[in-house]
Coordinates of C-alpha atoms in Angstrom, one line a residue:
M1 CA -12.2 126.8 123.3
H2 CA -11.5 129.4 120.7
I3 CA -9.6 132.5 121.8
S4 CA -8.6 135.3 119.5
P5 CA -5.0 135.1 118.3
L6 CA -4.5 138.7 119.3
I7 CA -5.6 137.8 122.9
L8 CA -3.3 134.8 123.0
L9 CA -0.3 136.6 121.8
A10 CA -0.8 139.4 124.3
A11 CA -1.4 136.9 127.1
I12 CA 1.8 135.0 126.3
G13 CA 3.9 138.2 126.5
L14 CA 2.2 139.5 129.7
T15 CA 2.4 136.0 131.4
G16 CA 6.0 135.6 130.5
I17 CA 7.1 139.0 132.0
L18 CA 4.9 138.4 135.1
L19 CA 6.7 135.0 135.6
Q20 CA 10.0 136.7 135.2
W21 CA 9.0 139.1 138.0
L22 CA 7.9 136.2 140.1
A23 CA 11.1 134.4 139.5
W24 CA 13.1 137.5 140.6
Q25 CA 11.0 137.7 143.7
V26 CA 11.7 134.1 144.8
G27 CA 15.3 133.9 143.4
V28 CA 14.7 131.1 140.9
P29 CA 15.5 131.1 137.2
A30 CA 12.4 132.0 135.3
I31 CA 12.6 129.1 132.9
V32 CA 11.1 126.8 135.6
F33 CA 7.9 128.9 135.8
L34 CA 7.9 129.6 132.0
L35 CA 8.0 125.8 131.2
L36 CA 5.3 125.0 133.7
A37 CA 3.1 127.8 132.3
G38 CA 3.6 126.5 128.8
I39 CA 2.7 123.0 129.7
A40 CA -0.3 124.2 131.7
A41 CA -1.6 126.4 128.9
G42 CA -0.9 123.9 126.1
P43 CA -1.5 120.2 126.6
V44 CA -3.1 120.5 130.1
A45 CA -5.7 123.3 129.5
G46 CA -5.8 123.2 125.8
V47 CA -5.8 127.0 125.6
L48 CA -2.6 127.4 123.6
D49 CA -1.8 125.4 120.4
P50 CA 1.4 127.0 119.0
D51 CA 1.2 125.1 115.7
A52 CA -2.3 126.4 115.1
L53 CA -1.5 129.9 116.3
F54 CA 1.7 130.4 114.2
G55 CA 1.3 127.8 111.5
D56 CA 4.3 127.6 109.2
L57 CA 5.8 130.7 110.8
L58 CA 6.4 128.9 114.2
F59 CA 9.9 127.8 113.6
P60 CA 11.0 130.8 111.6
V61 CA 9.8 133.0 114.5
V62 CA 11.6 130.7 117.0
S63 CA 14.8 130.8 114.9
L64 CA 14.8 134.7 114.7
G65 CA 14.2 134.9 118.4
V66 CA 17.1 132.6 119.2
A67 CA 19.3 134.7 116.8
V68 CA 18.6 137.9 118.8
I69 CA 19.2 136.2 122.1
L70 CA 22.6 134.8 120.9
F71 CA 23.6 138.2 119.4
E72 CA 22.7 140.0 122.7
G73 CA 24.7 137.5 124.7
S74 CA 27.8 137.7 122.5
L75 CA 27.8 141.6 122.9
N76 CA 28.8 140.9 126.5
L77 CA 31.8 138.7 125.6
R78 CA 35.0 140.9 126.0
L79 CA 38.3 139.2 125.4
R80 CA 40.0 141.3 128.1
E81 CA 37.8 139.8 130.7
I82 CA 39.1 136.2 130.2
R83 CA 42.9 136.8 130.6
G84 CA 44.3 133.6 132.0
L85 CA 41.1 131.7 131.2
K86 CA 41.3 131.4 127.4
R87 CA 42.8 127.9 127.6
S88 CA 40.0 126.6 129.9
I89 CA 37.3 128.2 127.7
R90 CA 38.8 126.8 124.5
N91 CA 39.1 123.4 126.0
L92 CA 35.5 123.4 127.3
I93 CA 34.0 124.3 123.9
T94 CA 36.1 121.7 122.1
V95 CA 37.5 118.8 124.0
G96 CA 35.0 119.2 126.8
A97 CA 32.0 119.4 124.5
A98 CA 33.2 116.3 122.6
I99 CA 33.6 114.3 125.9
N100 CA 30.2 115.5 127.1
A101 CA 28.5 114.5 123.8
C102 CA 30.1 111.1 123.6
V103 CA 29.3 110.1 127.2
I104 CA 25.7 111.2 126.8
A105 CA 25.3 109.5 123.5
A106 CA 26.7 106.3 124.8
A107 CA 24.3 106.4 127.9
T108 CA 21.4 107.3 125.6
H109 CA 22.1 104.3 123.4
W110 CA 22.6 101.8 126.2
L111 CA 19.9 103.0 128.6
L112 CA 17.1 103.9 126.2
A113 CA 18.0 101.5 123.4
L114 CA 17.9 104.3 120.8
P115 CA 19.7 104.0 117.5
W116 CA 23.4 105.2 117.6
G117 CA 22.6 108.1 115.1
L118 CA 19.8 109.5 117.2
S119 CA 21.8 109.0 120.4
L120 CA 24.7 111.0 118.9
L121 CA 22.4 113.8 117.7
F122 CA 21.0 113.9 121.3
G123 CA 24.5 114.0 122.7
A124 CA 25.4 116.9 120.5
L125 CA 22.3 118.8 121.6
M126 CA 23.0 118.2 125.3
S127 CA 26.6 119.4 125.1
V128 CA 25.4 123.0 124.9
T129 CA 24.6 125.1 127.9
G130 CA 22.2 128.1 127.6
P131 CA 23.0 131.7 128.1
T132 CA 19.2 132.3 128.8
V133 CA 19.5 130.2 131.9
I134 CA 23.1 130.7 132.8
K135 CA 22.6 134.4 133.5
P136 CA 19.8 134.2 136.1
L137 CA 21.5 131.3 137.7
L138 CA 24.7 133.3 138.1
R139 CA 22.8 136.2 139.6
S140 CA 21.5 134.0 142.3
A141 CA 24.7 131.9 142.9
R142 CA 27.2 134.8 142.6
P143 CA 30.2 132.7 141.9
S144 CA 33.7 134.2 141.6
P145 CA 34.3 136.3 138.5
D146 CA 36.5 133.8 136.7
V147 CA 33.9 131.0 137.2
A148 CA 31.1 133.3 136.0
R149 CA 33.1 134.4 132.9
V150 CA 33.9 130.8 131.9
L151 CA 30.3 129.8 132.2
E152 CA 29.1 132.8 130.2
W153 CA 31.6 132.3 127.4
E154 CA 30.9 128.5 127.3
G155 CA 27.2 129.1 127.2
I156 CA 27.2 131.6 124.3
V157 CA 30.0 130.2 122.2
L158 CA 29.0 126.6 122.5
D159 CA 25.4 127.2 121.4
P160 CA 26.2 127.6 117.7
I161 CA 28.9 124.9 117.9
G162 CA 26.5 122.4 119.4
A163 CA 23.9 123.3 116.8
F164 CA 26.4 122.8 114.0
V165 CA 27.4 119.3 115.3
A166 CA 23.7 118.5 115.7
V167 CA 23.1 119.6 112.1
L168 CA 25.9 117.4 111.0
M169 CA 24.4 114.4 112.7
L170 CA 21.0 115.2 111.3
E171 CA 22.5 115.2 107.8
F172 CA 24.1 111.8 108.4
L173 CA 20.7 110.5 109.5
V174 CA 18.6 111.8 106.6
T175 CA 21.2 111.9 103.8
T176 CA 22.2 108.8 101.9
Q177 CA 24.9 110.4 99.7
P178 CA 28.4 109.6 101.0
G179 CA 30.6 112.6 102.0
L180 CA 27.7 115.1 101.7
P181 CA 27.4 115.8 105.5
W182 CA 31.1 116.9 105.7
L183 CA 30.7 119.2 102.7
T184 CA 27.5 120.6 104.3
L185 CA 29.4 121.3 107.5
A186 CA 32.3 123.1 105.7
W187 CA 29.9 125.2 103.7
M188 CA 28.0 126.1 106.9
I189 CA 31.1 127.2 108.7
G190 CA 32.3 129.2 105.7
V191 CA 29.1 131.0 105.2
G192 CA 28.4 131.6 108.9
A193 CA 31.9 133.0 109.5
G194 CA 31.9 135.1 106.3
T195 CA 28.5 136.7 106.9
G196 CA 29.2 137.3 110.6
V197 CA 32.5 139.1 109.8
A198 CA 31.0 141.1 107.0
G199 CA 28.0 142.1 109.2
A200 CA 30.2 143.2 112.1
W201 CA 32.3 145.3 109.8
A202 CA 29.4 146.9 108.0
L203 CA 27.5 147.8 111.3
A204 CA 30.7 149.1 113.0
T205 CA 31.4 151.3 110.0
L206 CA 27.9 152.8 110.2
L207 CA 28.2 153.4 113.9
R208 CA 31.7 154.8 113.9
H209 CA 31.0 157.3 111.1
H210 CA 27.7 158.4 112.7
W211 CA 25.8 157.6 109.6
L212 CA 22.9 156.5 111.7
P213 CA 21.0 159.0 113.9
H214 CA 20.8 157.9 117.5
F215 CA 17.1 157.3 117.5
L216 CA 17.6 154.7 114.7
Q217 CA 20.6 152.9 116.0
H218 CA 18.7 150.4 118.1
V219 CA 16.0 149.4 115.7
F220 CA 18.5 149.4 112.7
T221 CA 20.8 147.1 114.6
L222 CA 17.9 144.7 115.3
A223 CA 16.8 144.7 111.7
F224 CA 20.4 144.3 110.5
V225 CA 21.0 141.3 112.8
L226 CA 17.9 139.6 111.6
A227 CA 18.9 140.3 108.0
V228 CA 22.4 138.8 108.6
F229 CA 20.9 135.8 110.2
A230 CA 18.3 135.3 107.4
A231 CA 20.9 135.8 104.7
S232 CA 23.3 133.3 106.2
D233 CA 20.6 130.7 106.8
A234 CA 19.4 131.1 103.3
L235 CA 22.8 130.3 101.9
A236 CA 23.6 127.5 104.3
P237 CA 20.7 126.3 106.6
E238 CA 21.5 126.6 110.4
S239 CA 24.6 128.8 109.7
G240 CA 22.9 131.9 111.0
L241 CA 23.6 131.1 114.6
L242 CA 27.4 131.2 114.0
A243 CA 26.9 134.5 112.0
V244 CA 25.2 136.4 114.6
T245 CA 27.3 135.1 117.5
L246 CA 30.5 135.9 115.7
M247 CA 29.1 139.3 114.7
G248 CA 28.3 140.2 118.4
V249 CA 31.8 139.0 119.7
M250 CA 33.6 141.2 117.0
L251 CA 31.5 144.3 117.8
A252 CA 32.1 143.9 121.6
N253 CA 35.9 143.7 121.1
M254 CA 36.3 146.5 118.5
K255 CA 38.4 149.4 119.9
G256 CA 36.7 152.8 119.8
L257 CA 33.2 151.3 119.5
N258 CA 30.7 151.8 122.3
V259 CA 28.0 149.1 122.3
E260 CA 26.6 149.7 125.8
D261 CA 23.4 151.3 124.4
L262 CA 22.9 148.3 122.1
V263 CA 23.4 145.9 124.9
F264 CA 20.7 147.6 127.1
F265 CA 18.2 147.5 124.3
K266 CA 19.0 143.9 123.3
E267 CA 18.8 142.8 127.0
S268 CA 15.2 144.0 127.3
L269 CA 14.3 142.5 124.0
S270 CA 16.0 139.2 124.8
L271 CA 14.1 139.0 128.1
M272 CA 10.7 139.2 126.2
L273 CA 11.8 136.8 123.6
V274 CA 13.0 134.2 126.2
S275 CA 9.8 134.5 128.0
V276 CA 7.6 134.0 124.9
L277 CA 9.7 131.2 123.3
F278 CA 9.9 129.0 126.4
I279 CA 6.1 129.2 126.9
V280 CA 5.4 128.5 123.2
L281 CA 7.8 125.6 122.9
A282 CA 6.7 124.0 126.2
A283 CA 3.1 124.2 125.0
R284 CA 3.9 121.7 122.2
L285 CA 5.0 119.1 124.9
E286 CA 2.7 116.4 126.1
P287 CA 3.4 115.6 129.8
S288 CA 2.5 112.0 129.1
T289 CA 5.6 111.7 126.8
L290 CA 7.8 112.7 129.7
F291 CA 6.5 110.1 132.1
A292 CA 6.6 107.5 129.4
L293 CA 10.3 107.7 129.3
G294 CA 10.5 105.9 132.7
W295 CA 13.4 105.1 134.9
P296 CA 16.0 104.8 132.1
A297 CA 15.6 108.5 131.4
V298 CA 16.2 109.2 135.1
A299 CA 19.4 107.2 134.9
L300 CA 20.3 109.0 131.8
F301 CA 19.9 112.3 133.6
A302 CA 22.1 111.1 136.4
V303 CA 24.9 110.2 134.0
L304 CA 24.5 113.6 132.3
V305 CA 24.9 115.5 135.5
L306 CA 27.2 113.3 137.6
V307 CA 29.5 111.7 135.0
A308 CA 29.5 113.6 131.7
R309 CA 29.8 117.2 132.9
P310 CA 32.3 116.6 135.7
L311 CA 34.5 114.5 133.4
S312 CA 34.5 117.1 130.7
V313 CA 35.3 119.9 133.0
M314 CA 38.1 118.1 134.9
I315 CA 39.8 117.2 131.6
S316 CA 39.3 120.6 130.1
T317 CA 40.7 122.5 133.0
I318 CA 43.9 120.4 133.5
G319 CA 46.8 122.8 134.0
S320 CA 44.5 125.8 134.3
R321 CA 44.7 128.5 137.1
L322 CA 41.3 127.5 138.4
E323 CA 41.5 125.9 141.8
W324 CA 39.7 122.7 142.6
P325 CA 36.7 124.3 144.3
K326 CA 36.1 126.4 141.2
R327 CA 36.4 123.3 139.0
A328 CA 33.9 121.5 141.2
L329 CA 31.4 124.4 140.8
L330 CA 31.9 124.4 137.1
S331 CA 31.3 120.7 137.0
W332 CA 27.9 121.2 138.6
I333 CA 26.5 124.2 136.7
A334 CA 25.5 123.3 133.1
P335 CA 21.8 124.1 132.6
R336 CA 20.3 123.6 129.1
G337 CA 18.3 126.4 127.5
I338 CA 16.4 127.7 124.6
V339 CA 18.7 126.7 121.8
A340 CA 18.5 123.0 122.8
A341 CA 14.7 123.2 123.0
A342 CA 14.3 125.0 119.7
V343 CA 16.8 122.8 117.7
A344 CA 15.4 119.6 119.2
S345 CA 11.8 120.6 118.3
L346 CA 12.9 121.4 114.7
F347 CA 15.0 118.3 114.3
A348 CA 12.4 115.9 115.7
L349 CA 9.9 117.2 113.2
R350 CA 12.3 116.5 110.3
L351 CA 13.2 113.1 111.6
E352 CA 9.6 112.0 112.1
Q353 CA 8.8 113.2 108.5
A354 CA 11.7 111.0 107.3
G355 CA 10.4 108.0 109.3
Y356 CA 13.4 107.7 111.5
P357 CA 12.8 105.2 114.4
G358 CA 12.8 106.8 117.9
A359 CA 12.6 110.4 116.7
Q360 CA 9.5 111.0 118.9
A361 CA 11.6 110.6 122.0
L362 CA 14.0 113.5 121.1
V363 CA 11.7 116.3 122.4
P364 CA 10.6 114.9 125.7
L365 CA 14.2 113.8 126.4
T366 CA 15.4 117.3 125.7
F367 CA 12.8 119.0 127.9
M368 CA 13.5 116.5 130.7
V369 CA 17.1 117.6 130.7
I370 CA 16.1 121.3 130.5
I371 CA 13.6 121.1 133.4
G372 CA 15.9 118.8 135.4
T373 CA 19.1 120.8 135.1
V374 CA 17.5 124.1 135.6
T375 CA 15.5 123.1 138.6
L376 CA 18.2 121.1 140.4
Q377 CA 21.0 123.6 139.8
S378 CA 19.0 126.7 140.5
L379 CA 18.2 125.3 143.9
T380 CA 21.7 124.1 144.7
A381 CA 24.2 126.3 142.9
A382 CA 24.2 129.1 145.5
P383 CA 24.5 126.9 148.6
L384 CA 27.3 124.9 146.8
A385 CA 29.2 128.1 145.8
R386 CA 29.0 129.2 149.5
A387 CA 30.1 125.7 150.8
L388 CA 33.0 125.7 148.3
K389 CA 33.9 129.3 149.3
V390 CA 33.9 130.6 145.8
A391 CA 30.7 132.8 146.1
E392 CA 31.0 136.5 145.9
P393 CA 30.0 138.5 148.9
E394 CA 26.5 140.0 149.1
P395 CA 26.6 143.2 147.0
R396 CA 25.9 145.5 150.0
G397 CA 29.1 147.6 149.4
V398 CA 29.4 151.1 148.0
L399 CA 31.5 152.5 145.2
M400 CA 32.1 156.2 145.9
A401 CA 33.2 158.3 142.9
G402 CA 35.1 161.2 144.5
A403 CA 37.4 161.3 147.6
N404 CA 36.9 164.9 148.7
P405 CA 36.7 165.6 152.4
F406 CA 33.0 165.1 152.8
A407 CA 33.1 161.9 150.7
R408 CA 35.9 160.6 152.9
A409 CA 34.0 161.4 156.1
L410 CA 31.0 159.6 154.7
A411 CA 33.1 156.6 153.6
A412 CA 34.7 156.4 157.0
S413 CA 31.2 156.2 158.7
L414 CA 30.1 153.5 156.4
R415 CA 33.3 151.5 157.0
E416 CA 32.8 151.8 160.8
Q417 CA 29.4 150.1 160.4
D418 CA 30.9 147.3 158.4
V419 CA 29.6 148.5 155.0
P420 CA 32.4 147.8 152.4
V421 CA 33.4 151.0 150.6
R422 CA 35.7 151.5 147.6
I423 CA 36.5 155.2 147.0
A424 CA 38.0 156.4 143.7
D425 CA 39.3 159.8 142.5
T426 CA 41.6 161.3 139.9
G427 CA 43.2 163.7 142.4
W428 CA 46.2 162.1 144.1
E429 CA 45.9 164.3 147.2
N430 CA 42.4 163.2 147.8
V431 CA 43.2 159.5 147.2
N432 CA 46.3 159.7 149.4
A433 CA 44.3 161.3 152.2
A434 CA 41.6 158.5 151.9
R435 CA 44.4 155.9 152.0
M436 CA 45.9 157.4 155.0
A437 CA 42.4 157.2 156.7
G438 CA 42.5 153.5 156.0
L439 CA 39.9 153.5 153.2
D440 CA 40.0 151.2 150.3
T441 CA 41.0 153.4 147.4
W442 CA 41.5 153.3 143.7
F443 CA 43.4 156.1 141.8
G444 CA 41.8 156.9 138.4
R445 CA 38.7 157.9 136.6
V446 CA 35.8 155.5 137.3
V447 CA 34.4 156.1 133.8
S448 CA 37.4 154.7 131.7
E449 CA 38.5 151.6 130.0
R450 CA 41.2 151.1 132.6
A451 CA 38.5 151.2 135.3
D452 CA 36.5 148.5 133.4
E453 CA 39.6 146.3 133.4
E454 CA 41.0 146.9 136.9
L455 CA 38.4 148.3 139.3
D456 CA 37.2 145.5 141.4
L457 CA 33.4 145.6 142.0
S458 CA 33.1 142.4 144.0
G459 CA 30.7 142.9 146.8
I460 CA 29.7 146.4 145.5
G461 CA 26.1 147.1 144.8
R462 CA 25.7 150.9 144.9
L463 CA 27.2 154.0 143.4
L464 CA 27.6 157.3 145.2
A465 CA 28.7 160.0 142.7
M466 CA 30.3 162.5 145.2
S467 CA 32.5 164.5 142.8
P468 CA 31.9 168.3 142.5
D469 CA 32.0 167.8 138.7
R470 CA 28.4 167.5 137.6
S471 CA 29.3 165.9 134.3
L472 CA 31.5 163.2 135.9
N473 CA 28.6 162.3 138.3
A474 CA 26.2 162.0 135.5
L475 CA 28.6 159.9 133.3
A476 CA 29.2 157.6 136.3
C477 CA 25.5 157.1 136.8
F478 CA 25.1 156.2 133.1
H479 CA 28.2 154.0 133.2
F480 CA 27.1 151.9 136.2
K481 CA 23.4 151.7 135.4
H482 CA 23.6 148.2 134.1
D483 CA 26.0 147.0 136.8
F484 CA 24.0 148.2 139.8
G485 CA 20.5 149.1 138.4
P486 CA 19.0 152.6 138.4
E487 CA 17.6 152.2 141.9
N488 CA 21.1 151.9 143.3
L489 CA 22.6 155.0 141.8
Y490 CA 23.0 158.2 143.8
R491 CA 24.7 161.5 143.2
I492 CA 25.3 164.7 145.0
R493 CA 24.1 168.2 143.9
P494 CA 27.1 170.3 142.9
V495 CA 25.4 173.7 142.9
D496 CA 22.5 175.5 144.6
A497 CA 19.1 173.9 144.2
S498 CA 17.7 176.7 142.0
G499 CA 20.6 176.7 139.6
E500 CA 20.3 172.9 139.5
R501 CA 16.7 173.2 138.5
R502 CA 17.6 175.7 135.8
Q503 CA 20.3 173.4 134.6
R504 CA 18.0 170.4 134.4
E505 CA 15.4 172.0 132.3
G506 CA 15.7 170.6 128.8
S507 CA 18.5 168.3 129.7
V508 CA 18.8 164.6 129.4
S509 CA 17.3 162.6 132.3
V510 CA 20.2 161.2 134.3
P511 CA 19.6 157.9 136.1
G512 CA 19.8 157.7 139.9
R513 CA 18.6 160.1 142.7
Y514 CA 20.0 163.1 144.4
L515 CA 21.4 162.6 147.9
F516 CA 20.4 164.1 151.2
G517 CA 17.6 166.5 150.2
A518 CA 17.3 169.6 148.0
A519 CA 19.3 171.9 150.2
S520 CA 22.3 169.5 150.6
T521 CA 24.5 170.6 147.8
Y522 CA 28.2 169.8 147.5
D523 CA 29.2 173.3 148.5
R524 CA 27.0 173.4 151.5
L525 CA 28.2 170.0 152.8
E526 CA 31.8 170.9 152.3
S527 CA 31.1 174.2 154.1
L528 CA 29.5 172.5 157.1
L529 CA 32.4 170.1 157.4
A530 CA 34.8 173.0 157.4
E531 CA 32.8 174.7 160.2
G532 CA 33.3 171.7 162.5
F533 CA 30.4 169.5 161.7
G534 CA 31.1 165.8 161.8
V535 CA 29.4 162.5 160.7
R536 CA 27.8 160.8 163.7
S537 CA 25.7 157.6 164.0
T538 CA 22.9 157.1 166.6
R539 CA 20.9 154.0 167.4
L540 CA 17.1 154.4 167.3
G541 CA 14.8 152.5 169.6
E542 CA 11.2 152.4 170.8
G543 CA 11.7 155.3 173.2
F544 CA 13.9 157.3 170.8
G545 CA 12.6 157.2 167.2
L546 CA 13.0 159.4 164.2
A547 CA 10.5 161.9 165.5
Q548 CA 12.4 162.4 168.8
Y549 CA 15.7 162.5 166.8
N550 CA 14.3 165.3 164.7
K551 CA 13.0 167.2 167.8
L552 CA 16.3 166.9 169.5
Y553 CA 18.5 168.2 166.6
G554 CA 16.0 170.1 164.3
D555 CA 17.4 171.8 161.3
R556 CA 21.0 171.5 162.7
A557 CA 21.1 167.8 161.5
V558 CA 21.6 166.8 157.9
P559 CA 20.4 163.2 157.8
L560 CA 22.5 161.1 155.5
Y561 CA 21.4 157.4 155.7
L562 CA 19.8 154.7 157.8
L563 CA 21.2 151.2 158.5
D564 CA 18.6 148.5 159.3
P565 CA 19.4 145.5 161.6
R566 CA 20.1 143.3 158.6
G567 CA 22.9 145.7 157.5
R568 CA 21.0 147.2 154.6
L569 CA 21.5 150.8 153.6
H570 CA 18.6 153.4 153.1
F571 CA 19.8 156.8 152.0
F572 CA 18.0 160.0 152.5
T573 CA 17.3 161.3 149.0
D574 CA 15.6 164.2 147.4
G575 CA 11.8 163.6 148.0
R576 CA 12.3 160.4 150.0
I577 CA 12.6 160.0 153.8
P578 CA 13.0 156.3 154.8
E579 CA 10.8 155.0 157.7
P580 CA 13.1 153.4 160.3
G581 CA 12.1 150.7 162.7
P582 CA 13.5 149.5 166.1
D583 CA 17.2 149.1 166.4
W584 CA 17.9 151.0 163.2
R585 CA 20.9 153.4 163.0
I586 CA 20.7 156.9 161.6
T587 CA 23.8 158.7 160.5
S588 CA 23.8 162.5 160.0
L589 CA 26.1 165.5 159.6
L590 CA 25.9 167.2 163.1
P591 CA 27.6 170.3 164.6
A592 CA 30.4 169.6 167.0
D593 CA 28.3 170.8 170.0
A594 CA 25.3 168.6 169.2
P595 CA 24.3 166.7 172.3
E596 CA 24.8 163.0 172.6
V597 CA 21.8 160.7 173.1
A598 CA 21.4 157.6 175.2
R599 CA 21.8 155.1 172.4
P600 CA 25.1 155.8 170.6
A601 CA 25.8 153.4 167.6
V602 CA 29.2 152.0 168.6

């Protein structure tokens, strides 16, 4: 069946994003669906043939995509986040990776009877974990922050290291000149490190001096990253991964350089690239080659998961501050991702061309491990984290920026209904009053470097910007957009509605929604509180629903939020009135003489 290349490319992109959405719905890493879709479209249905579609551009396109993915991931690696964990991370990406690779190589040689050279190459490839599969798995499992940071750093930093070692093994297999592989490795490291440092310095200089207009920063950065990768790879093949990873880490840790905008842009691009690359690479895999591996491959997978990974983690974390339950979880989570798939596909082609025996088994073995680790660990990581008591609580809590009297009253009502609240302010009197009321407080500006380092967001999933300072509220919404998502950002109106509309005209669109309706400005709410109004909760039922509640209180009530039986919050916002069901609770600002109803929320 002949299908237009234009249709195929569009279909791959759309299918990938739809499968990402499906994975989000069911709480499973998207790679499972992406791999199945690639196999179904390629060898099963015969609709997608990547080699015919891309021709000689297939592996250059894959390499550039992997470069962007690693750069985006490394932009999130901040050294301040791993205080006390540096030793564990360093050991995992050195000693741990070596143990992992050696155990897997030995098992591959003895169980599958592959040559030692190919077994060591496969061991090097399988020592890497993938950031493209680590991130969604961490979102579903929600392990403690230190476990999550170790896994993130390991996944991103180990990818280029594992690729380097694999390249070294490949050179040993295809090169006959003694000593050449070691010289090749030294040249790769020197070129990769040099171009990465130079690229980071050049891009940082451009951004700091504002030599790039804002509308060009994202696309220029993308083009520059691809250029750095290509230049490094041209000088020393396979060194580009180190260059872009080092470049991203340096940019993320430079003082006075804000890379948040770049991270957001690259996250969106990486999501598309991951979706496309997994489908394309999986479409080159014949399912029959997977089944042909037989039971020895299953035994190899068991050694990889139950022996190699736990052994490497336990030795690497000796003397660390990580408790045994956290080490156990680290020992279980090690999914393989796009770098292993891409490098294995490329190296298998080179080895087959060189006539190396057993090379045809490299790709199916790699995909077997990718599919197995992702499927198994995505289904079990969250229950295991909860069983080991190292899982973060459900992010149903609220971060409140502003501790003024109305904010304190609202926070107190949320706490009474078992909703975690953390309230922050720069005014000591407000913070002290909140602390005296028994609220969880933080003294300082929520939009600051100190807040990034010290403010604990565990269990927090929403932002309520309650300050009378319009600018601070807007900055807080922008700052926490990536942490909570735009749908979980709320802010209060600091001025009258008409003035607010005039102010918004021609202004930058601020993420998040306004709280409590157009008339509920900060000044009005504070004024009502001073007049004796109070925050009161009422349970709704079949005989007393929202209609009866509104009839009883009318315009005297200012509805604030609803709480459903599962403990989920639904705020009343500008232009949105939630529809409550039975046994929901409604909380409003009511006058002191408002009548009680028969179903108080106690």
